[in-house]
Structures are given as C-alpha cells and as structure tokens.
Backbone atoms as SQL, in Angstrom:
CREATE TABLE atoms (id INTEGER PRIMARY KEY, chain TEXT, resi INTEGER, resn TEXT, atom TEXT, x REAL, y REAL, z REAL);
INSERT INTO atoms VALUES
  (1, 'A', 1, 'MET', 'N', 90.525, 146.542, 157.610),
  (2, 'A', 1, 'MET', 'CA', 91.107, 147.760, 158.043),
  (3, 'A', 1, 'MET', 'C', 90.579, 149.021, 157.263),
  (4, 'A', 2, 'PRO', 'N', 90.280, 149.985, 158.065),
  (5, 'A', 2, 'PRO', 'CA', 89.585, 151.204, 157.296),
  (6, 'A', 2, 'PRO', 'C', 90.534, 151.904, 156.387),
  (7, 'A', 3, 'ILE', 'N', 90.058, 152.443, 155.341),
  (8, 'A', 3, 'ILE', 'CA', 90.746, 153.243, 154.265),
  (9, 'A', 3, 'ILE', 'C', 90.902, 154.751, 154.795),
  (10, 'A', 4, 'ALA', 'N', 92.262, 155.170, 154.883),
  (11, 'A', 4, 'ALA', 'CA', 92.313, 156.514, 155.331),
  (12, 'A', 4, 'ALA', 'C', 92.035, 157.560, 154.242),
  (13, 'A', 5, 'LEU', 'N', 91.545, 158.670, 154.742),
  (14, 'A', 5, 'LEU', 'CA', 91.304, 159.866, 153.852),
  (15, 'A', 5, 'LEU', 'C', 92.700, 160.508, 153.740),
  (16, 'A', 6, 'LEU', 'N', 92.749, 161.259, 152.594),
  (17, 'A', 6, 'LEU', 'CA', 93.880, 162.150, 152.451),
  (18, 'A', 6, 'LEU', 'C', 93.932, 163.297, 153.415),
  (19, 'A', 7, 'SER', 'N', 95.120, 163.581, 153.871),
  (20, 'A', 7, 'SER', 'CA', 95.112, 164.872, 154.670),
  (21, 'A', 7, 'SER', 'C', 95.177, 166.088, 153.655),
  (22, 'A', 8, 'GLU', 'N', 95.040, 167.280, 154.222),
  (23, 'A', 8, 'GLU', 'CA', 95.128, 168.500, 153.334),
  (24, 'A', 8, 'GLU', 'C', 96.416, 168.539, 152.462),
  (25, 'A', 9, 'SER', 'N', 97.577, 168.384, 153.276),
  (26, 'A', 9, 'SER', 'CA', 98.774, 168.283, 152.557),
  (27, 'A', 9, 'SER', 'C', 98.892, 167.215, 151.541),
  (28, 'A', 10, 'GLU', 'N', 98.432, 166.118, 151.677),
  (29, 'A', 10, 'GLU', 'CA', 98.681, 164.913, 150.937),
  (30, 'A', 10, 'GLU', 'C', 97.557, 165.278, 149.617),
  (31, 'A', 11, 'LEU', 'N', 96.326, 165.799, 149.820),
  (32, 'A', 11, 'LEU', 'CA', 95.433, 166.332, 148.759),
  (33, 'A', 11, 'LEU', 'C', 96.161, 167.342, 148.007),
  (34, 'A', 12, 'GLY', 'N', 96.654, 168.340, 148.621),
  (35, 'A', 12, 'GLY', 'CA', 97.408, 169.368, 147.777),
  (36, 'A', 12, 'GLY', 'C', 98.405, 168.791, 146.935),
  (37, 'A', 13, 'ALA', 'N', 99.417, 167.996, 147.408),
  (38, 'A', 13, 'ALA', 'CA', 100.412, 167.283, 146.552),
  (39, 'A', 13, 'ALA', 'C', 99.860, 166.492, 145.418),
  (40, 'A', 14, 'ALA', 'N', 98.696, 165.696, 145.820),
  (41, 'A', 14, 'ALA', 'CA', 98.086, 164.805, 144.716),
  (42, 'A', 14, 'ALA', 'C', 97.502, 165.894, 143.601),
  (43, 'A', 15, 'LEU', 'N', 96.956, 166.981, 143.933),
  (44, 'A', 15, 'LEU', 'CA', 96.323, 167.705, 142.907),
  (45, 'A', 15, 'LEU', 'C', 97.340, 168.535, 142.071),
  (46, 'A', 16, 'THR', 'N', 98.542, 168.727, 142.702),
  (47, 'A', 16, 'THR', 'CA', 99.588, 169.388, 141.933),
  (48, 'A', 16, 'THR', 'C', 100.193, 168.315, 140.897),
  (49, 'A', 17, 'GLY', 'N', 100.099, 166.961, 141.269),
  (50, 'A', 17, 'GLY', 'CA', 100.471, 166.067, 140.241),
  (51, 'A', 17, 'GLY', 'C', 99.382, 165.438, 139.240),
  (52, 'A', 18, 'LEU', 'N', 98.124, 166.150, 139.600),
  (53, 'A', 18, 'LEU', 'CA', 97.078, 165.872, 138.654),
  (54, 'A', 18, 'LEU', 'C', 96.404, 167.224, 138.202),
  (55, 'A', 19, 'PRO', 'N', 97.207, 167.998, 137.302),
  (56, 'A', 19, 'PRO', 'CA', 96.653, 169.313, 137.040),
  (57, 'A', 19, 'PRO', 'C', 95.348, 169.285, 136.199),
  (58, 'A', 20, 'ARG', 'N', 94.880, 168.338, 135.547),
  (59, 'A', 20, 'ARG', 'CA', 93.775, 168.322, 134.805),
  (60, 'A', 20, 'ARG', 'C', 92.454, 167.894, 135.725),
  (61, 'A', 21, 'TRP', 'N', 92.692, 167.435, 136.834),
  (62, 'A', 21, 'TRP', 'CA', 91.470, 166.905, 137.788),
  (63, 'A', 21, 'TRP', 'C', 91.217, 168.120, 138.661),
  (64, 'A', 22, 'ALA', 'N', 90.029, 168.308, 138.959),
  (65, 'A', 22, 'ALA', 'CA', 89.570, 169.299, 139.995),
  (66, 'A', 22, 'ALA', 'C', 88.817, 168.727, 141.220),
  (67, 'A', 23, 'LEU', 'N', 89.064, 169.384, 142.341),
  (68, 'A', 23, 'LEU', 'CA', 88.397, 169.115, 143.456),
  (69, 'A', 23, 'LEU', 'C', 86.930, 169.379, 143.484),
  (70, 'A', 24, 'ARG', 'N', 86.086, 168.476, 143.606),
  (71, 'A', 24, 'ARG', 'CA', 84.620, 168.769, 143.805),
  (72, 'A', 24, 'ARG', 'C', 84.341, 169.773, 144.940),
  (73, 'A', 25, 'GLU', 'N', 83.274, 170.616, 144.749),
  (74, 'A', 25, 'GLU', 'CA', 83.050, 171.651, 145.784),
  (75, 'A', 25, 'GLU', 'C', 83.138, 171.172, 147.183),
  (76, 'A', 26, 'ASP', 'N', 82.496, 169.908, 147.495),
  (77, 'A', 26, 'ASP', 'CA', 82.485, 169.468, 148.868),
  (78, 'A', 26, 'ASP', 'C', 83.769, 168.856, 149.230),
  (79, 'A', 27, 'GLY', 'N', 84.692, 168.695, 148.415),
  (80, 'A', 27, 'GLY', 'CA', 86.125, 168.341, 148.863),
  (81, 'A', 27, 'GLY', 'C', 86.247, 166.873, 149.009),
  (82, 'A', 28, 'ALA', 'N', 85.161, 166.115, 148.641),
  (83, 'A', 28, 'ALA', 'CA', 85.098, 164.667, 148.819),
  (84, 'A', 28, 'ALA', 'C', 85.379, 163.800, 147.655),
  (85, 'A', 29, 'ALA', 'N', 85.762, 164.422, 146.431),
  (86, 'A', 29, 'ALA', 'CA', 86.082, 163.785, 145.137),
  (87, 'A', 29, 'ALA', 'C', 86.803, 164.670, 144.358),
  (88, 'A', 30, 'ILE', 'N', 87.435, 164.135, 143.272),
  (89, 'A', 30, 'ILE', 'CA', 88.005, 164.734, 142.288),
  (90, 'A', 30, 'ILE', 'C', 87.306, 164.329, 140.912),
  (91, 'A', 31, 'HIS', 'N', 87.249, 165.313, 139.873),
  (92, 'A', 31, 'HIS', 'CA', 86.751, 164.997, 138.649),
  (93, 'A', 31, 'HIS', 'C', 87.327, 165.523, 137.507),
  (94, 'A', 32, 'ARG', 'N', 87.107, 165.020, 136.321),
  (95, 'A', 32, 'ARG', 'CA', 87.668, 165.475, 135.087),
  (96, 'A', 32, 'ARG', 'C', 86.850, 165.080, 133.994),
  (97, 'A', 33, 'THR', 'N', 86.709, 165.831, 132.964),
  (98, 'A', 33, 'THR', 'CA', 86.005, 165.484, 131.762),
  (99, 'A', 33, 'THR', 'C', 86.920, 165.191, 130.553),
  (100, 'A', 34, 'PHE', 'N', 86.929, 164.136, 129.767),
  (101, 'A', 34, 'PHE', 'CA', 87.669, 163.768, 128.825),
  (102, 'A', 34, 'PHE', 'C', 86.973, 163.946, 127.410),
  (103, 'A', 35, 'THR', 'N', 87.594, 164.537, 126.544),
  (104, 'A', 35, 'THR', 'CA', 86.954, 164.696, 125.110),
  (105, 'A', 35, 'THR', 'C', 87.567, 163.982, 124.021),
  (106, 'A', 36, 'PHE', 'N', 86.809, 163.125, 123.298),
  (107, 'A', 36, 'PHE', 'CA', 87.469, 162.370, 122.185),
  (108, 'A', 36, 'PHE', 'C', 86.891, 162.593, 120.826),
  (109, 'A', 37, 'GLU', 'N', 87.491, 162.034, 119.878),
  (110, 'A', 37, 'GLU', 'CA', 86.968, 162.217, 118.524),
  (111, 'A', 37, 'GLU', 'C', 85.623, 161.994, 118.152),
  (112, 'A', 38, 'ASP', 'N', 84.995, 160.877, 118.770),
  (113, 'A', 38, 'ASP', 'CA', 83.875, 160.449, 118.612),
  (114, 'A', 38, 'ASP', 'C', 83.330, 159.487, 119.665),
  (115, 'A', 39, 'PHE', 'N', 82.032, 158.905, 119.578),
  (116, 'A', 39, 'PHE', 'CA', 81.645, 157.995, 120.529),
  (117, 'A', 39, 'PHE', 'C', 82.354, 156.872, 120.796),
  (118, 'A', 40, 'SER', 'N', 82.834, 156.141, 119.625),
  (119, 'A', 40, 'SER', 'CA', 83.586, 154.967, 119.576),
  (120, 'A', 40, 'SER', 'C', 84.969, 155.045, 120.472),
  (121, 'A', 41, 'GLU', 'N', 85.529, 156.255, 120.323),
  (122, 'A', 41, 'GLU', 'CA', 86.749, 156.431, 121.122),
  (123, 'A', 41, 'GLU', 'C', 86.496, 156.545, 122.587),
  (124, 'A', 42, 'ALA', 'N', 85.479, 157.342, 122.805),
  (125, 'A', 42, 'ALA', 'CA', 85.123, 157.505, 124.213),
  (126, 'A', 42, 'ALA', 'C', 84.583, 156.192, 124.767),
  (127, 'A', 43, 'PHE', 'N', 84.003, 155.365, 124.124),
  (128, 'A', 43, 'PHE', 'CA', 83.603, 153.968, 124.573),
  (129, 'A', 43, 'PHE', 'C', 84.694, 153.192, 124.829),
  (130, 'A', 44, 'ALA', 'N', 85.630, 153.253, 124.013),
  (131, 'A', 44, 'ALA', 'CA', 86.750, 152.332, 124.038),
  (132, 'A', 44, 'ALA', 'C', 87.798, 152.742, 125.351),
  (133, 'A', 45, 'PHE', 'N', 87.700, 154.038, 125.626),
  (134, 'A', 45, 'PHE', 'CA', 88.378, 154.648, 126.781),
  (135, 'A', 45, 'PHE', 'C', 87.567, 154.162, 127.907),
  (136, 'A', 46, 'MET', 'N', 86.387, 154.196, 127.966),
  (137, 'A', 46, 'MET', 'CA', 85.548, 153.667, 129.191),
  (138, 'A', 46, 'MET', 'C', 85.819, 152.073, 129.412),
  (139, 'A', 47, 'THR', 'N', 85.807, 151.386, 128.307),
  (140, 'A', 47, 'THR', 'CA', 86.167, 149.901, 128.469),
  (141, 'A', 47, 'THR', 'C', 87.512, 149.717, 129.044),
  (142, 'A', 48, 'ARG', 'N', 88.580, 150.395, 128.607),
  (143, 'A', 48, 'ARG', 'CA', 89.861, 150.257, 129.185),
  (144, 'A', 48, 'ARG', 'C', 89.803, 150.572, 130.741),
  (145, 'A', 49, 'VAL', 'N', 89.207, 151.663, 131.132),
  (146, 'A', 49, 'VAL', 'CA', 89.092, 152.085, 132.504),
  (147, 'A', 49, 'VAL', 'C', 88.308, 150.951, 133.353),
  (148, 'A', 50, 'ALA', 'N', 87.094, 150.491, 132.694),
  (149, 'A', 50, 'ALA', 'CA', 86.397, 149.635, 133.407),
  (150, 'A', 50, 'ALA', 'C', 86.938, 148.321, 133.691),
  (151, 'A', 51, 'LEU', 'N', 87.982, 147.861, 132.893),
  (152, 'A', 51, 'LEU', 'CA', 88.756, 146.692, 133.036),
  (153, 'A', 51, 'LEU', 'C', 89.701, 146.770, 134.156),
  (154, 'A', 52, 'TYR', 'N', 90.406, 148.109, 134.109),
  (155, 'A', 52, 'TYR', 'CA', 91.355, 148.221, 135.153),
  (156, 'A', 52, 'TYR', 'C', 90.488, 148.335, 136.709),
  (157, 'A', 53, 'ALA', 'N', 89.523, 149.227, 136.540),
  (158, 'A', 53, 'ALA', 'CA', 88.743, 149.373, 137.741),
  (159, 'A', 53, 'ALA', 'C', 88.217, 147.961, 138.344),
  (160, 'A', 54, 'GLU', 'N', 87.805, 147.016, 137.441),
  (161, 'A', 54, 'GLU', 'CA', 87.412, 145.842, 138.113),
  (162, 'A', 54, 'GLU', 'C', 88.515, 145.078, 138.783),
  (163, 'A', 55, 'LYS', 'N', 89.673, 145.173, 138.223),
  (164, 'A', 55, 'LYS', 'CA', 90.922, 144.511, 138.732),
  (165, 'A', 55, 'LYS', 'C', 91.176, 145.123, 140.101),
  (166, 'A', 56, 'ALA', 'N', 91.318, 146.336, 139.997),
  (167, 'A', 56, 'ALA', 'CA', 91.546, 147.215, 141.262),
  (168, 'A', 56, 'ALA', 'C', 90.443, 147.264, 142.291),
  (169, 'A', 57, 'ASP', 'N', 89.234, 146.789, 141.866),
  (170, 'A', 57, 'ASP', 'CA', 88.200, 146.985, 142.873),
  (171, 'A', 57, 'ASP', 'C', 87.925, 148.340, 143.330),
  (172, 'A', 58, 'HIS', 'N', 87.950, 149.134, 142.473),
  (173, 'A', 58, 'HIS', 'CA', 87.873, 150.532, 142.669),
  (174, 'A', 58, 'HIS', 'C', 87.100, 151.190, 141.397),
  (175, 'A', 59, 'HIS', 'N', 85.908, 151.409, 141.524),
  (176, 'A', 59, 'HIS', 'CA', 85.056, 151.931, 140.361),
  (177, 'A', 59, 'HIS', 'C', 84.725, 153.355, 140.332),
  (178, 'A', 60, 'PRO', 'N', 84.903, 154.157, 139.143),
  (179, 'A', 60, 'PRO', 'CA', 84.477, 155.427, 139.141),
  (180, 'A', 60, 'PRO', 'C', 83.177, 155.678, 139.016),
  (181, 'A', 61, 'GLU', 'N', 82.856, 156.925, 139.292),
  (182, 'A', 61, 'GLU', 'CA', 81.354, 157.458, 138.828),
  (183, 'A', 61, 'GLU', 'C', 81.601, 158.119, 137.607),
  (184, 'A', 62, 'TRP', 'N', 80.791, 157.818, 136.544),
  (185, 'A', 62, 'TRP', 'CA', 81.036, 158.485, 135.368),
  (186, 'A', 62, 'TRP', 'C', 79.777, 158.625, 134.573),
  (187, 'A', 63, 'SER', 'N', 79.934, 159.387, 133.527),
  (188, 'A', 63, 'SER', 'CA', 78.965, 159.555, 132.512),
  (189, 'A', 63, 'SER', 'C', 79.409, 159.813, 131.047),
  (190, 'A', 64, 'ASN', 'N', 78.637, 159.373, 130.117),
  (191, 'A', 64, 'ASN', 'CA', 79.233, 159.554, 128.871),
  (192, 'A', 64, 'ASN', 'C', 78.015, 160.192, 127.855),
  (193, 'A', 65, 'VAL', 'N', 78.388, 161.319, 127.213),
  (194, 'A', 65, 'VAL', 'CA', 77.539, 161.866, 126.272),
  (195, 'A', 65, 'VAL', 'C', 78.409, 161.913, 124.876),
  (196, 'A', 66, 'TRP', 'N', 78.104, 161.248, 123.912),
  (197, 'A', 66, 'TRP', 'CA', 78.761, 161.033, 122.697),
  (198, 'A', 66, 'TRP', 'C', 80.183, 161.021, 122.806),
  (199, 'A', 67, 'ASN', 'N', 80.916, 162.110, 122.719),
  (200, 'A', 67, 'ASN', 'CA', 82.449, 161.984, 122.623),
  (201, 'A', 67, 'ASN', 'C', 82.997, 162.542, 123.955),
  (202, 'A', 68, 'ARG', 'N', 82.299, 162.728, 125.004),
  (203, 'A', 68, 'ARG', 'CA', 82.640, 163.088, 126.370),
  (204, 'A', 68, 'ARG', 'C', 82.409, 162.037, 127.503),
  (205, 'A', 69, 'VAL', 'N', 83.474, 161.929, 128.193),
  (206, 'A', 69, 'VAL', 'CA', 83.359, 161.154, 129.481),
  (207, 'A', 69, 'VAL', 'C', 83.628, 161.915, 130.582),
  (208, 'A', 70, 'HIS', 'N', 82.794, 162.073, 131.653),
  (209, 'A', 70, 'HIS', 'CA', 83.038, 162.695, 132.730),
  (210, 'A', 70, 'HIS', 'C', 83.262, 161.794, 133.903),
  (211, 'A', 71, 'VAL', 'N', 84.405, 161.802, 134.636),
  (212, 'A', 71, 'VAL', 'CA', 84.698, 160.903, 135.562),
  (213, 'A', 71, 'VAL', 'C', 84.903, 161.623, 136.937),
  (214, 'A', 72, 'THR', 'N', 84.341, 161.015, 138.005),
  (215, 'A', 72, 'THR', 'CA', 84.412, 161.393, 139.277),
  (216, 'A', 72, 'THR', 'C', 85.066, 160.287, 140.180),
  (217, 'A', 73, 'LEU', 'N', 85.890, 160.645, 140.931),
  (218, 'A', 73, 'LEU', 'CA', 86.731, 159.519, 141.846),
  (219, 'A', 73, 'LEU', 'C', 86.412, 160.003, 143.277),
  (220, 'A', 74, 'THR', 'N', 85.940, 159.010, 144.031),
  (221, 'A', 74, 'THR', 'CA', 86.005, 159.192, 145.521),
  (222, 'A', 74, 'THR', 'C', 85.936, 157.808, 146.071),
  (223, 'A', 75, 'THR', 'N', 86.435, 157.563, 147.391),
  (224, 'A', 75, 'THR', 'CA', 86.395, 156.289, 147.944),
  (225, 'A', 75, 'THR', 'C', 85.143, 156.201, 148.962),
  (226, 'A', 76, 'HIS', 'N', 84.048, 155.787, 148.497),
  (227, 'A', 76, 'HIS', 'CA', 82.602, 155.682, 149.203),
  (228, 'A', 76, 'HIS', 'C', 82.990, 155.106, 150.610),
  (229, 'A', 77, 'ASP', 'N', 83.761, 154.076, 150.740),
  (230, 'A', 77, 'ASP', 'CA', 84.036, 153.339, 151.987),
  (231, 'A', 77, 'ASP', 'C', 84.747, 154.256, 153.053),
  (232, 'A', 78, 'ALA', 'N', 85.493, 155.133, 152.547),
  (233, 'A', 78, 'ALA', 'CA', 86.261, 156.130, 153.447),
  (234, 'A', 78, 'ALA', 'C', 85.463, 157.392, 153.662),
  (235, 'A', 79, 'GLY', 'N', 84.404, 157.581, 152.816),
  (236, 'A', 79, 'GLY', 'CA', 83.787, 158.831, 152.787),
  (237, 'A', 79, 'GLY', 'C', 84.413, 160.117, 152.286),
  (238, 'A', 80, 'GLY', 'N', 85.267, 159.853, 151.305),
  (239, 'A', 80, 'GLY', 'CA', 86.009, 161.038, 150.818),
  (240, 'A', 80, 'GLY', 'C', 87.087, 160.450, 149.843),
  (241, 'A', 81, 'LEU', 'N', 88.110, 161.412, 149.682),
  (242, 'A', 81, 'LEU', 'CA', 89.334, 160.963, 148.964),
  (243, 'A', 81, 'LEU', 'C', 90.334, 160.188, 149.706),
  (244, 'A', 82, 'SER', 'N', 90.886, 159.146, 148.993),
  (245, 'A', 82, 'SER', 'CA', 91.849, 158.276, 149.450),
  (246, 'A', 82, 'SER', 'C', 92.838, 158.144, 148.556),
  (247, 'A', 83, 'ALA', 'N', 93.974, 157.458, 148.867),
  (248, 'A', 83, 'ALA', 'CA', 95.159, 157.249, 147.876),
  (249, 'A', 83, 'ALA', 'C', 94.727, 156.505, 146.788),
  (250, 'A', 84, 'ARG', 'N', 93.703, 155.730, 146.938),
  (251, 'A', 84, 'ARG', 'CA', 93.055, 154.886, 145.869),
  (252, 'A', 84, 'ARG', 'C', 92.604, 155.847, 144.612),
  (253, 'A', 85, 'ASP', 'N', 91.893, 156.916, 145.044),
  (254, 'A', 85, 'ASP', 'CA', 91.597, 157.754, 144.095),
  (255, 'A', 85, 'ASP', 'C', 92.634, 158.496, 143.235),
  (256, 'A', 86, 'VAL', 'N', 93.673, 158.892, 144.037),
  (257, 'A', 86, 'VAL', 'CA', 94.939, 159.370, 143.323),
  (258, 'A', 86, 'VAL', 'C', 95.570, 158.419, 142.394),
  (259, 'A', 87, 'ALA', 'N', 95.605, 157.123, 142.804),
  (260, 'A', 87, 'ALA', 'CA', 96.240, 156.103, 141.946),
  (261, 'A', 87, 'ALA', 'C', 95.318, 155.865, 140.737),
  (262, 'A', 88, 'MET', 'N', 94.207, 155.861, 140.989),
  (263, 'A', 88, 'MET', 'CA', 93.031, 155.632, 139.841),
  (264, 'A', 88, 'MET', 'C', 93.216, 156.684, 138.888),
  (265, 'A', 89, 'ALA', 'N', 93.296, 158.057, 139.383),
  (266, 'A', 89, 'ALA', 'CA', 93.340, 159.191, 138.390),
  (267, 'A', 89, 'ALA', 'C', 94.598, 159.127, 137.656),
  (268, 'A', 90, 'ARG', 'N', 95.758, 158.710, 138.255),
  (269, 'A', 90, 'ARG', 'CA', 97.067, 158.502, 137.442),
  (270, 'A', 90, 'ARG', 'C', 96.948, 157.501, 136.312),
  (271, 'A', 91, 'VAL', 'N', 96.408, 156.407, 136.656),
  (272, 'A', 91, 'VAL', 'CA', 96.077, 155.276, 135.701),
  (273, 'A', 91, 'VAL', 'C', 95.239, 155.688, 134.639),
  (274, 'A', 92, 'ILE', 'N', 94.108, 156.417, 134.907),
  (275, 'A', 92, 'ILE', 'CA', 93.213, 156.933, 133.833),
  (276, 'A', 92, 'ILE', 'C', 93.956, 157.897, 133.019),
  (277, 'A', 93, 'ASP', 'N', 94.806, 158.908, 133.577),
  (278, 'A', 93, 'ASP', 'CA', 95.506, 159.740, 132.729),
  (279, 'A', 93, 'ASP', 'C', 96.373, 159.154, 131.748),
  (280, 'A', 94, 'ARG', 'N', 96.934, 158.009, 132.027),
  (281, 'A', 94, 'ARG', 'CA', 97.865, 157.148, 131.217),
  (282, 'A', 94, 'ARG', 'C', 97.144, 156.466, 130.213),
  (283, 'A', 95, 'MET', 'N', 95.943, 156.302, 130.511),
  (284, 'A', 95, 'MET', 'CA', 94.994, 155.708, 129.244),
  (285, 'A', 95, 'MET', 'C', 94.455, 156.323, 128.281),
  (286, 'A', 96, 'VAL', 'N', 94.706, 157.741, 128.497),
  (287, 'A', 96, 'VAL', 'CA', 94.079, 158.676, 127.329),
  (288, 'A', 96, 'VAL', 'C', 95.039, 158.660, 126.290);
C-alpha cells in the first residue's frame, strides 16, 4: 500500500505542533538542528534516535558536528512528507 503524502492543511497543522522544525525550501522535508553540551551528549542523542528509527523502520537524514546534530525527515518512498515524518519528529522532540 503506498504511503500518502501530507496535504497542505495536514502539513500546516503538523508544523504548528512542531514549532522548532522548519519546512525545507522544496516542501519535501522538515528539518531541525539540535545543540548539546558536547559531542558525547550529541552522540548519545543520535544513538537513542537510531534505536527508535530502526524499530520504526523510518530513518532520518542527519549530520553531526561536535555538539550539533542536524536532522532532516522525509519519506523517500512517498516522495515527500508523510505522517511518518511528523510522528518521528514528535518522538525525536521528546528524546531531547
């Protein structure tokens, strides 16, 4: 069964509930940068997210530079944003 993309109204509601996430310019992803005390905290955060992502079978695009982790969420199979991305963003926000 194909994964449905979010409608404009669903996306708007989702972003209202995720105030620290921003829509990527092309509208196909959301992203956020997290800043931690040091590399160890950033890496621990990434480990927690990775364990959840593996269970959810939904993996973020991300990068880490010392105490910063930049996360981008999109559903590649759907070609844009889906409810899976919104759910993942909410889980990630709770892990901070």
